[in-house]
Amino acid sequence: MGYATTRSAERVAAAMGVLASAPIQFEAVSDVPKGGVLLALPALLATGLLRHTAALYQIPKGFYGIASIFLLLALPALARIKIKSIEQLRYVAPGEWGKLLGLDRIPEVRTLRQKLEVLCREAGRALLWNTALAKEWIAGQRESEMIFYVDGHVRVYHGDLTPLPRHYVARERLCLRATTDYWINAMDGQPFVFVNKEVDPGLLATLRSDLVPWLEANAPASAELQHRMQADPRQHWFTLVFDREAYSPEFFADMKARHIAILSYHKYPGDDWPVEAFTACTVRLASGEEVTMKLAERGTVLSNHLWVREVRKLSDSGHQTSILSTNYQADYTLLAVSMFARWSQENFYKYMRQHYGLDRLAEYGTEPVPDPIQTVNPAWRKLHAQIRTQGEKRRRQLALFGALDLSGLAEKEVDGYEQKQDLIVRPKEPAAALVQLDDLRGTMLERVKSVAFLILTTSPGNHQAWPAELGYSVAAQGNCRRP
């Protein structure tokens, strides 16, 4: 039966199919490692860990029931034992951990794998369980302050089973193969639900297709709130908070029509507002701390003629952060606090990566991608990147050309400048087959006559020559030589 087994009769009964699951029985013991984790067990149960398991999950009869399996997966996380996979349970004391579960020992890794395979057999069951819990967590929020924070977390994939698309990983400043998890969190960072995208369509597309429909199906709306929304088109149901990645005036208007307020950064804020327009306001953060912010508010019209509220925060350095919102009821100080509380979601990602292995894969395997998923053509992406690169080079050259200004120089200084530039070469690449030489004067024209197939007189004393011989190269502006 294995090490640390003391409940032999119950194990025999479970093996014969007589016992559905072993009852949890705590015994008086001393010096149990990690015993303090039991102090957190009431809070864990209050969040609903075992509330819906019996209705949504079924496993065959055996010594270890559903409650024991779920608690076994949760307690090591609470004890800060970094288990990269359940294989590492081979190296913990089975009897001592069994005492924490009210059993004689924890199951063997092989037994635990079999139980998990049964629990994960039906696709979508975990999402139903998550949704049932999320409804209860969302119901704990006050209806007047239902604010949902939406953001993506890039989960890097280091395996070689499949060539996943590359994503930019900000924390590593690299483009790596990864998937993207889009999370919905509360203002304090509490998670509600997430959607995994192996082929990432972007935050805006995920909001439209997955996250907003999920919130509309599960966010509560009392009869009084529904009556207010029918009477007032500006009354919102709840507020979505996201960053500039999902900036879209059309999306803002669509959400407004569905009584969903948005809160996001302005992607094109324009000129700074006068400093005199800002007022020092004392605001209370989600943590209860009171701070002072310099805030100002105006109304603004977007490109699709949607009127929204614009709130700006003035920092000590003079930078102005612009915020847009279609929440027409809340005070502008509350809008600022809600927007800057978005960092609680970033802190949630960081905390979960460090302590709970957020980026760990739940399983090793692959599954086919559904056909309807659309993504950017890699060839188009490559050509588009090249066009942007060349466009940026052209922009810099135009900026340098625009910086040339001779209006402040005297006439003699202008003549001196033109004499220095007695030769203009186009283009300047060393490997050019055709070279245009402008403003050739005197002896310089004689030096290129023998290789020029075309010579034009552009003005008295100035000529333009077109040499066409690969043996010639331009060493520097103002000097043409034969190598």
CSV table of C-alpha atoms in Angstrom, one decimal:
chain,number,residue,atom,x,y,z
A,1,MET,CA,0.0,0.0,0.0
A,2,GLY,CA,3.0,2.3,0.2
A,3,TYR,CA,4.7,4.3,2.9
A,4,ALA,CA,2.8,6.0,5.7
A,5,THR,CA,-0.5,4.1,5.1
A,6,THR,CA,-2.3,3.6,8.4
A,7,ARG,CA,-5.9,3.3,7.2
A,8,SER,CA,-5.5,-0.1,5.6
A,9,ALA,CA,-9.1,-1.3,6.1
A,10,GLU,CA,-10.5,1.8,4.2
A,11,ARG,CA,-8.0,1.3,1.4
A,12,VAL,CA,-9.1,-2.3,0.9
A,13,ALA,CA,-12.7,-1.2,0.9
A,14,ALA,CA,-12.0,1.5,-1.7
A,15,ALA,CA,-10.1,-1.1,-3.8
A,16,MET,CA,-13.1,-3.4,-3.8
A,17,GLY,CA,-15.5,-0.6,-4.8
A,18,VAL,CA,-17.3,-0.5,-1.5
A,19,LEU,CA,-16.0,2.9,-0.3
A,20,ALA,CA,-16.8,6.0,-2.4
A,21,SER,CA,-14.1,8.1,-0.8
A,22,ALA,CA,-12.2,8.1,2.5
A,23,PRO,CA,-13.7,10.5,5.1
A,24,ILE,CA,-11.4,13.4,6.2
A,25,GLN,CA,-10.3,12.8,9.8
A,26,PHE,CA,-7.8,15.0,11.5
A,27,GLU,CA,-5.8,13.5,14.3
A,28,ALA,CA,-3.8,15.1,17.2
A,29,VAL,CA,-0.2,15.2,16.1
A,30,SER,CA,2.9,17.4,16.8
A,31,ASP,CA,5.6,18.9,14.7
A,32,VAL,CA,3.8,18.7,11.4
A,33,PRO,CA,5.8,20.7,8.7
A,34,LYS,CA,3.7,23.3,6.9
A,35,GLY,CA,0.9,22.9,9.4
A,36,GLY,CA,0.3,26.7,9.5
A,37,VAL,CA,-1.2,26.4,6.0
A,38,LEU,CA,-4.3,25.1,7.6
A,39,LEU,CA,-5.0,28.6,9.0
A,40,ALA,CA,-5.6,29.7,5.4
A,41,LEU,CA,-7.9,26.8,4.6
A,42,PRO,CA,-11.1,28.7,5.8
A,43,ALA,CA,-10.4,31.6,3.4
A,44,LEU,CA,-9.7,29.1,0.6
A,45,LEU,CA,-13.0,27.4,1.1
A,46,ALA,CA,-14.8,30.8,1.4
A,47,THR,CA,-13.6,31.6,-2.1
A,48,GLY,CA,-15.5,28.6,-3.4
A,49,LEU,CA,-12.9,26.0,-4.0
A,50,LEU,CA,-15.2,23.0,-3.1
A,51,ARG,CA,-18.6,24.7,-3.6
A,52,HIS,CA,-19.3,23.5,-7.2
A,53,THR,CA,-17.0,20.5,-7.5
A,54,ALA,CA,-19.7,17.9,-6.7
A,55,ALA,CA,-22.1,19.3,-9.3
A,56,LEU,CA,-19.5,19.8,-12.1
A,57,TYR,CA,-17.0,16.9,-11.6
A,58,GLN,CA,-17.4,13.2,-11.2
A,59,ILE,CA,-14.6,10.6,-10.5
A,60,PRO,CA,-14.8,6.9,-9.9
A,61,LYS,CA,-15.0,5.5,-6.4
A,62,GLY,CA,-11.7,5.3,-4.6
A,63,PHE,CA,-9.8,6.2,-1.5
A,64,TYR,CA,-9.2,9.8,-2.7
A,65,GLY,CA,-12.3,11.8,-3.3
A,66,ILE,CA,-12.7,15.1,-5.2
A,67,ALA,CA,-12.3,17.2,-2.1
A,68,SER,CA,-8.9,15.6,-1.3
A,69,ILE,CA,-7.7,16.0,-4.9
A,70,PHE,CA,-8.6,19.7,-5.0
A,71,LEU,CA,-7.1,20.4,-1.6
A,72,LEU,CA,-3.9,18.6,-2.6
A,73,LEU,CA,-3.5,20.9,-5.6
A,74,ALA,CA,-4.2,24.0,-3.5
A,75,LEU,CA,-2.3,23.5,-0.3
A,76,PRO,CA,1.2,23.3,-1.8
A,77,ALA,CA,0.6,26.7,-3.5
A,78,LEU,CA,-0.5,28.2,-0.2
A,79,ALA,CA,2.6,26.7,1.4
A,80,ARG,CA,4.8,28.4,-1.3
A,81,ILE,CA,6.1,25.1,-2.5
A,82,LYS,CA,7.1,25.8,-6.1
A,83,ILE,CA,6.0,22.6,-7.8
A,84,LYS,CA,6.7,22.9,-11.5
A,85,SER,CA,4.8,19.7,-12.2
A,86,ILE,CA,3.1,17.1,-10.1
A,87,GLU,CA,6.1,14.8,-10.6
A,88,GLN,CA,7.8,16.8,-7.9
A,89,LEU,CA,5.4,15.4,-5.3
A,90,ARG,CA,7.5,12.3,-5.4
A,91,TYR,CA,10.1,14.2,-3.3
A,92,VAL,CA,7.8,15.5,-0.5
A,93,ALA,CA,6.9,13.5,2.7
A,94,PRO,CA,3.6,11.8,1.8
A,95,GLY,CA,2.6,11.0,5.4
A,96,GLU,CA,3.2,14.6,6.6
A,97,TRP,CA,1.2,16.1,3.8
A,98,GLY,CA,-1.5,13.5,4.3
A,99,LYS,CA,-2.0,14.8,7.8
A,100,LEU,CA,-2.7,18.2,6.4
A,101,LEU,CA,-5.5,16.7,4.2
A,102,GLY,CA,-7.0,14.6,7.0
A,103,LEU,CA,-5.7,11.4,5.5
A,104,ASP,CA,-2.9,9.0,6.2
A,105,ARG,CA,-0.9,10.1,3.1
A,106,ILE,CA,-1.2,11.8,-0.2
A,107,PRO,CA,-1.7,9.7,-3.4
A,108,GLU,CA,1.1,8.4,-5.5
A,109,VAL,CA,1.9,10.6,-8.5
A,110,ARG,CA,0.6,7.9,-10.9
A,111,THR,CA,-2.7,7.8,-9.0
A,112,LEU,CA,-2.9,11.6,-9.0
A,113,ARG,CA,-2.3,11.7,-12.8
A,114,GLN,CA,-5.1,9.2,-13.3
A,115,LYS,CA,-7.5,11.3,-11.2
A,116,LEU,CA,-6.6,14.5,-13.1
A,117,GLU,CA,-7.0,12.8,-16.5
A,118,VAL,CA,-10.6,11.9,-15.5
A,119,LEU,CA,-11.3,15.5,-14.3
A,120,CYS,CA,-9.9,17.1,-17.5
A,121,ARG,CA,-11.5,14.6,-19.9
A,122,GLU,CA,-14.5,16.8,-20.8
A,123,ALA,CA,-13.4,20.0,-22.6
A,124,GLY,CA,-15.0,23.2,-21.3
A,125,ARG,CA,-15.7,21.8,-17.8
A,126,ALA,CA,-13.1,24.0,-16.2
A,127,LEU,CA,-14.5,27.1,-17.8
A,128,LEU,CA,-18.0,26.3,-16.4
A,129,TRP,CA,-16.5,25.9,-12.9
A,130,ASN,CA,-14.5,29.2,-13.3
A,131,THR,CA,-17.7,30.9,-14.5
A,132,ALA,CA,-19.7,29.7,-11.6
A,133,LEU,CA,-17.1,31.0,-9.2
A,134,ALA,CA,-16.7,34.3,-11.1
A,135,LYS,CA,-20.4,35.1,-10.9
A,136,GLU,CA,-20.2,34.9,-7.1
A,137,TRP,CA,-17.0,37.0,-6.9
A,138,ILE,CA,-18.5,39.7,-9.2
A,139,ALA,CA,-21.7,39.7,-7.2
A,140,GLY,CA,-19.6,40.8,-4.2
A,141,GLN,CA,-18.9,44.1,-6.0
A,142,ARG,CA,-21.2,47.0,-5.5
A,143,GLU,CA,-23.4,47.5,-8.5
A,144,SER,CA,-22.6,51.2,-8.8
A,145,GLU,CA,-18.8,50.5,-9.0
A,146,MET,CA,-18.6,47.5,-11.3
A,147,ILE,CA,-15.2,48.1,-12.9
A,148,PHE,CA,-13.4,45.4,-14.9
A,149,TYR,CA,-9.8,45.6,-15.9
A,150,VAL,CA,-8.8,43.8,-19.1
A,151,ASP,CA,-5.2,43.2,-20.3
A,152,GLY,CA,-3.1,40.5,-21.9
A,153,HIS,CA,-0.3,38.5,-20.4
A,154,VAL,CA,2.2,36.8,-22.8
A,155,ARG,CA,3.1,33.3,-21.7
A,156,VAL,CA,6.4,32.2,-23.2
A,157,TYR,CA,6.6,28.7,-24.7
A,158,HIS,CA,10.1,27.2,-24.6
A,159,GLY,CA,9.2,23.8,-26.0
A,160,ASP,CA,9.6,22.5,-29.6
A,161,LEU,CA,6.3,20.6,-30.1
A,162,THR,CA,4.9,23.3,-32.3
A,163,PRO,CA,6.2,26.6,-33.8
A,164,LEU,CA,3.9,29.0,-32.1
A,165,PRO,CA,3.7,32.6,-33.4
A,166,ARG,CA,6.1,35.1,-31.9
A,167,HIS,CA,5.0,37.8,-29.5
A,168,TYR,CA,6.9,40.7,-28.1
A,169,VAL,CA,7.6,40.0,-24.4
A,170,ALA,CA,8.0,43.4,-22.7
A,171,ARG,CA,9.6,42.0,-19.5
A,172,GLU,CA,12.4,40.4,-21.6
A,173,ARG,CA,12.4,42.9,-24.5
A,174,LEU,CA,12.5,40.1,-27.0
A,175,CYS,CA,10.2,38.5,-29.6
A,176,LEU,CA,9.6,34.9,-28.4
A,177,ARG,CA,7.2,32.1,-29.2
A,178,ALA,CA,4.3,32.4,-26.9
A,179,THR,CA,0.6,32.4,-26.3
A,180,THR,CA,-1.5,35.2,-24.8
A,181,ASP,CA,-3.8,35.0,-21.9
A,182,TYR,CA,-6.4,37.8,-21.6
A,183,TRP,CA,-7.5,38.4,-18.0
A,184,ILE,CA,-10.5,40.2,-16.5
A,185,ASN,CA,-9.6,41.5,-13.0
A,186,ALA,CA,-11.2,43.7,-10.3
A,187,MET,CA,-9.7,47.0,-9.2
A,188,ASP,CA,-7.7,45.4,-6.4
A,189,GLY,CA,-6.3,42.8,-8.8
A,190,GLN,CA,-8.6,39.9,-7.9
A,191,PRO,CA,-8.9,37.7,-11.0
A,192,PHE,CA,-12.3,36.7,-12.5
A,193,VAL,CA,-11.6,34.8,-15.7
A,194,PHE,CA,-9.1,34.5,-18.5
A,195,VAL,CA,-9.2,33.5,-22.2
A,196,ASN,CA,-6.2,31.8,-23.8
A,197,LYS,CA,-5.3,32.7,-27.4
A,198,GLU,CA,-2.8,30.5,-29.1
A,199,VAL,CA,-3.0,32.7,-32.2
A,200,ASP,CA,-3.4,36.2,-30.8
A,201,PRO,CA,-5.8,38.4,-32.7
A,202,GLY,CA,-5.1,41.3,-30.4
A,203,LEU,CA,-6.8,42.9,-27.4
A,204,LEU,CA,-9.5,44.7,-29.4
A,205,ALA,CA,-10.6,41.6,-31.3
A,206,THR,CA,-10.6,39.5,-28.1
A,207,LEU,CA,-12.8,42.1,-26.3
A,208,ARG,CA,-15.3,42.0,-29.1
A,209,SER,CA,-15.5,38.2,-29.6
A,210,ASP,CA,-14.8,36.8,-26.1
A,211,LEU,CA,-14.5,39.1,-23.1
A,212,VAL,CA,-17.4,41.5,-23.6
A,213,PRO,CA,-19.9,38.7,-24.4
A,214,TRP,CA,-18.8,36.8,-21.3
A,215,LEU,CA,-19.3,39.9,-19.1
A,216,GLU,CA,-22.7,40.6,-20.6
A,217,ALA,CA,-23.7,37.0,-19.8
A,218,ASN,CA,-22.4,36.9,-16.3
A,219,ALA,CA,-22.3,40.5,-14.9
A,220,PRO,CA,-25.4,41.1,-12.7
A,221,ALA,CA,-27.9,43.8,-13.5
A,222,SER,CA,-30.7,44.5,-11.0
A,223,ALA,CA,-34.2,45.4,-12.1
A,224,GLU,CA,-33.6,49.0,-10.9
A,225,LEU,CA,-30.4,49.3,-13.0
A,226,GLN,CA,-32.2,47.9,-16.1
A,227,HIS,CA,-34.9,50.5,-15.6
A,228,ARG,CA,-32.4,53.3,-15.4
A,229,MET,CA,-30.6,52.1,-18.5
A,230,GLN,CA,-33.9,52.1,-20.4
A,231,ALA,CA,-34.7,55.6,-19.2
A,232,ASP,CA,-31.3,57.2,-19.7
A,233,PRO,CA,-29.1,56.2,-22.7
A,234,ARG,CA,-26.0,57.5,-20.8
A,235,GLN,CA,-26.5,55.2,-17.8
A,236,HIS,CA,-23.9,52.5,-18.0
A,237,TRP,CA,-24.0,48.9,-16.8
A,238,PHE,CA,-20.4,48.5,-16.0
A,239,THR,CA,-17.0,50.0,-16.9
A,240,LEU,CA,-14.2,48.4,-19.0
A,241,VAL,CA,-10.6,49.6,-18.3
A,242,PHE,CA,-7.9,48.8,-20.8
A,243,ASP,CA,-4.8,50.4,-22.3
A,244,ARG,CA,-4.1,52.1,-25.7
A,245,GLU,CA,-3.8,48.7,-27.5
A,246,ALA,CA,-7.6,48.6,-27.8
A,247,TYR,CA,-8.1,52.3,-28.7
A,248,SER,CA,-10.9,52.5,-31.2
A,249,PRO,CA,-13.5,55.2,-31.4
A,250,GLU,CA,-15.8,52.8,-33.3
A,251,PHE,CA,-15.5,50.3,-30.4
A,252,PHE,CA,-16.1,53.1,-27.9
A,253,ALA,CA,-19.4,54.0,-29.7
A,254,ASP,CA,-20.4,50.3,-29.9
A,255,MET,CA,-19.9,49.9,-26.1
A,256,LYS,CA,-21.8,53.1,-25.4
A,257,ALA,CA,-24.8,51.8,-27.4
A,258,ARG,CA,-24.7,48.6,-25.2
A,259,HIS,CA,-24.5,50.6,-22.0
A,260,ILE,CA,-20.9,49.7,-21.3
A,261,ALA,CA,-18.6,52.5,-20.3
A,262,ILE,CA,-15.0,52.5,-21.3
A,263,LEU,CA,-12.0,54.0,-19.6
A,264,SER,CA,-8.7,54.1,-21.5
A,265,TYR,CA,-5.7,56.3,-22.4
A,266,HIS,CA,-6.0,58.8,-25.2
A,267,LYS,CA,-3.9,57.6,-28.1
A,268,TYR,CA,-3.8,61.0,-29.8
A,269,PRO,CA,-4.1,63.6,-27.1
A,270,GLY,CA,-2.9,66.6,-29.1
A,271,ASP,CA,-1.5,69.7,-27.6
A,272,ASP,CA,-0.9,70.2,-23.9
A,273,TRP,CA,-3.6,72.0,-21.9
A,274,PRO,CA,-2.7,75.2,-20.0
A,275,VAL,CA,-1.2,74.5,-16.6
A,276,GLU,CA,-3.7,76.9,-15.1
A,277,ALA,CA,-6.5,74.5,-16.0
A,278,PHE,CA,-5.3,71.9,-13.5
A,279,THR,CA,-6.4,71.7,-9.9
A,280,ALA,CA,-4.8,69.8,-7.0
A,281,CYS,CA,-7.2,67.1,-5.8
A,282,THR,CA,-7.0,64.8,-2.9
A,283,VAL,CA,-8.1,61.3,-4.0
A,284,ARG,CA,-8.4,58.0,-2.2
A,285,LEU,CA,-6.8,55.0,-4.0
A,286,ALA,CA,-8.1,51.5,-4.0
A,287,SER,CA,-5.8,50.6,-1.2
A,288,GLY,CA,-7.2,53.4,1.0
A,289,GLU,CA,-4.2,55.6,0.7
A,290,GLU,CA,-4.8,59.3,0.0
A,291,VAL,CA,-2.7,61.1,-2.5
A,292,THR,CA,-2.8,64.5,-4.3
A,293,MET,CA,-3.2,64.7,-8.1
A,294,LYS,CA,-3.3,67.7,-10.4
A,295,LEU,CA,-6.3,67.0,-12.6
A,296,ALA,CA,-8.4,68.8,-15.3
A,297,GLU,CA,-11.4,67.8,-17.3
A,298,ARG,CA,-12.8,68.8,-20.7
A,299,GLY,CA,-15.2,67.2,-23.3
A,300,THR,CA,-13.7,66.1,-26.6
A,301,VAL,CA,-15.1,64.8,-29.8
A,302,LEU,CA,-13.4,61.8,-31.4
A,303,SER,CA,-12.9,61.1,-35.1
A,304,ASN,CA,-16.3,59.4,-35.4
A,305,HIS,CA,-18.1,62.4,-33.7
A,306,LEU,CA,-18.5,60.6,-30.4
A,307,TRP,CA,-18.4,63.0,-27.5
A,308,VAL,CA,-16.4,61.6,-24.5
A,309,ARG,CA,-15.0,62.9,-21.3
A,310,GLU,CA,-11.3,63.7,-21.3
A,311,VAL,CA,-9.4,63.9,-18.0
A,312,ARG,CA,-5.8,64.8,-17.8
A,313,LYS,CA,-3.2,64.4,-15.0
A,314,LEU,CA,-0.3,66.7,-14.7
A,315,SER,CA,2.9,65.2,-13.3
A,316,ASP,CA,5.7,67.0,-11.5
A,317,SER,CA,7.8,66.9,-14.7
A,318,GLY,CA,5.1,68.6,-16.7
A,319,HIS,CA,3.9,65.5,-18.6
A,320,GLN,CA,0.2,65.3,-19.1
A,321,THR,CA,-1.5,61.9,-19.2
A,322,SER,CA,-4.8,62.0,-21.1
A,323,ILE,CA,-7.7,59.6,-20.2
A,324,LEU,CA,-10.9,59.1,-22.1
A,325,SER,CA,-14.2,57.8,-20.7
A,326,THR,CA,-17.8,57.3,-21.6
A,327,ASN,CA,-18.8,57.1,-18.0
A,328,TYR,CA,-20.9,60.3,-17.8
A,329,GLN,CA,-21.9,59.9,-14.1
A,330,ALA,CA,-18.8,59.4,-12.1
A,331,ASP,CA,-16.7,62.2,-10.7
A,332,TYR,CA,-13.6,62.9,-12.7
A,333,THR,CA,-11.4,62.2,-9.7
A,334,LEU,CA,-12.9,58.7,-9.6
A,335,LEU,CA,-12.1,58.2,-13.3
A,336,ALA,CA,-8.4,59.1,-12.6
A,337,VAL,CA,-8.2,56.8,-9.6
A,338,SER,CA,-9.8,53.9,-11.6
A,339,MET,CA,-7.5,54.4,-14.6
A,340,PHE,CA,-4.2,54.4,-12.6
A,341,ALA,CA,-5.4,51.4,-10.5
A,342,ARG,CA,-4.8,49.4,-13.7
A,343,TRP,CA,-1.3,48.7,-12.4
A,344,SER,CA,-2.8,46.3,-9.9
A,345,GLN,CA,-3.4,44.0,-12.8
A,346,GLU,CA,0.3,44.2,-13.7
A,347,ASN,CA,1.2,43.5,-10.1
A,348,PHE,CA,-1.1,40.5,-10.2
A,349,TYR,CA,0.8,39.1,-13.2
A,350,LYS,CA,4.2,39.6,-11.5
A,351,TYR,CA,3.1,38.1,-8.2
A,352,MET,CA,1.5,35.1,-9.9
A,353,ARG,CA,4.6,34.4,-12.0
A,354,GLN,CA,6.9,34.5,-8.9
A,355,HIS,CA,4.8,32.5,-6.5
A,356,TYR,CA,2.3,30.4,-8.4
A,357,GLY,CA,4.0,29.5,-11.7
A,358,LEU,CA,1.6,31.5,-13.9
A,359,ASP,CA,3.7,30.8,-17.0
A,360,ARG,CA,3.9,27.0,-16.4
A,361,LEU,CA,2.1,24.8,-18.9
A,362,ALA,CA,-0.7,22.8,-17.5
A,363,GLU,CA,0.1,19.9,-19.8
A,364,TYR,CA,2.5,18.8,-22.5
A,365,GLY,CA,0.7,18.2,-25.8
A,366,THR,CA,-0.7,19.8,-28.9
A,367,GLU,CA,-4.2,20.1,-30.3
A,368,PRO,CA,-5.4,21.4,-33.7
A,369,VAL,CA,-6.2,25.0,-34.1
A,370,PRO,CA,-9.8,25.7,-35.2
A,371,ASP,CA,-10.2,26.7,-38.9
A,372,PRO,CA,-12.0,30.0,-38.4
A,373,ILE,CA,-9.1,31.7,-36.6
A,374,GLN,CA,-7.6,34.5,-38.8
A,375,THR,CA,-4.2,36.0,-38.4
A,376,VAL,CA,-1.9,38.3,-40.3
A,377,ASN,CA,-0.1,36.9,-43.3
A,378,PRO,CA,3.6,36.6,-42.4
A,379,ALA,CA,4.7,37.6,-45.9
A,380,TRP,CA,2.6,40.8,-45.6
A,381,ARG,CA,3.9,41.5,-42.1
A,382,LYS,CA,7.5,41.2,-43.4
A,383,LEU,CA,6.9,43.5,-46.4
A,384,HIS,CA,5.0,46.0,-44.2
A,385,ALA,CA,7.9,46.1,-41.8
A,386,GLN,CA,10.3,46.9,-44.7
A,387,ILE,CA,8.0,49.7,-45.9
A,388,ARG,CA,7.8,51.2,-42.4
A,389,THR,CA,11.6,51.0,-42.2
A,390,GLN,CA,12.1,52.8,-45.5
A,391,GLY,CA,9.4,55.3,-44.6
A,392,GLU,CA,11.2,56.1,-41.4
A,393,LYS,CA,14.5,56.6,-43.2
A,394,ARG,CA,12.8,58.9,-45.6
A,395,ARG,CA,11.2,60.9,-42.8
A,396,ARG,CA,14.6,61.4,-41.2
A,397,GLN,CA,16.1,62.6,-44.4
A,398,LEU,CA,13.3,65.0,-44.9
A,399,ALA,CA,13.8,66.3,-41.4
A,400,LEU,CA,17.5,66.9,-42.1
A,401,PHE,CA,16.6,68.7,-45.4
A,402,GLY,CA,14.0,70.8,-43.7
A,403,ALA,CA,16.6,71.9,-41.1
A,404,LEU,CA,18.7,73.6,-43.8
A,405,ASP,CA,18.0,77.3,-43.6
A,406,LEU,CA,20.1,80.0,-45.2
A,407,SER,CA,17.7,82.8,-44.6
A,408,GLY,CA,19.7,84.1,-41.7
A,409,LEU,CA,23.0,84.3,-43.6
A,410,ALA,CA,24.4,87.3,-45.4
A,411,GLU,CA,24.7,87.2,-49.2
A,412,LYS,CA,28.5,86.7,-49.0
A,413,GLU,CA,28.0,83.8,-46.6
A,414,VAL,CA,25.5,82.2,-48.9
A,415,ASP,CA,27.9,82.4,-51.8
A,416,GLY,CA,30.6,80.8,-49.7
A,417,TYR,CA,28.3,78.0,-48.7
A,418,GLU,CA,27.4,77.3,-52.3
A,419,GLN,CA,31.0,77.3,-53.4
A,420,LYS,CA,31.8,74.6,-50.8
A,421,GLN,CA,29.0,72.5,-52.2
A,422,ASP,CA,30.4,72.5,-55.7
A,423,LEU,CA,29.3,69.0,-56.4
A,424,ILE,CA,26.0,67.2,-55.6
A,425,VAL,CA,25.9,63.4,-56.0
A,426,ARG,CA,22.7,61.5,-56.4
A,427,PRO,CA,22.5,58.7,-55.2
A,428,LYS,CA,25.3,58.4,-52.7
A,429,GLU,CA,25.5,54.5,-52.5
A,430,PRO,CA,28.9,53.2,-53.6
A,431,ALA,CA,27.4,50.4,-55.7
A,432,ALA,CA,25.2,52.7,-57.9
A,433,ALA,CA,25.4,52.0,-61.6
A,434,LEU,CA,23.9,55.4,-62.6
A,435,VAL,CA,25.2,58.5,-60.9
A,436,GLN,CA,23.9,62.1,-61.4
A,437,LEU,CA,26.4,64.8,-60.8
A,438,ASP,CA,25.1,68.4,-60.4
A,439,ASP,CA,26.7,71.8,-60.3
A,440,LEU,CA,29.9,70.7,-62.2
A,441,ARG,CA,32.2,73.6,-62.9
A,442,GLY,CA,35.4,74.0,-65.0
A,443,THR,CA,38.0,71.3,-64.5
A,444,MET,CA,35.6,69.0,-62.6
A,445,LEU,CA,33.4,68.7,-65.8
A,446,GLU,CA,36.5,67.8,-67.8
A,447,ARG,CA,37.4,65.0,-65.4
A,448,VAL,CA,34.1,63.2,-66.0
A,449,LYS,CA,33.5,64.0,-69.7
A,450,SER,CA,35.1,60.7,-70.9
A,451,VAL,CA,32.6,58.5,-68.9
A,452,ALA,CA,29.5,60.6,-69.1
A,453,PHE,CA,26.8,59.5,-71.6
A,454,LEU,CA,24.8,62.7,-71.0
A,455,ILE,CA,25.9,66.3,-70.2
A,456,LEU,CA,23.4,69.1,-69.6
A,457,THR,CA,24.0,72.9,-69.1
A,458,THR,CA,21.8,73.8,-66.2
A,459,SER,CA,22.9,77.4,-65.8
A,460,PRO,CA,25.8,79.6,-67.0
A,461,GLY,CA,28.9,77.9,-65.7
A,462,ASN,CA,27.1,74.9,-64.2
A,463,HIS,CA,26.6,71.5,-65.8
A,464,GLN,CA,25.0,68.2,-65.0
A,465,ALA,CA,26.7,65.0,-66.0
A,466,TRP,CA,25.4,61.3,-66.0
A,467,PRO,CA,28.3,58.8,-65.9
A,468,ALA,CA,27.4,55.2,-66.4
A,469,GLU,CA,30.3,53.0,-65.6
A,470,LEU,CA,30.5,50.5,-62.8
A,471,GLY,CA,34.2,51.1,-62.4
A,472,TYR,CA,33.6,54.5,-61.0
A,473,SER,CA,32.7,55.0,-57.3
A,474,VAL,CA,31.9,58.1,-55.3
A,475,ALA,CA,34.3,58.4,-52.4
A,476,ALA,CA,32.9,61.5,-50.9
A,477,GLN,CA,30.7,64.4,-51.8
A,478,GLY,CA,32.8,66.8,-53.8
A,479,ASN,CA,35.3,64.1,-55.1
A,480,CYS,CA,34.9,61.7,-58.0
A,481,ARG,CA,37.7,59.3,-58.6
A,482,ARG,CA,38.5,56.1,-60.5
A,483,PRO,CA,39.5,53.2,-58.2
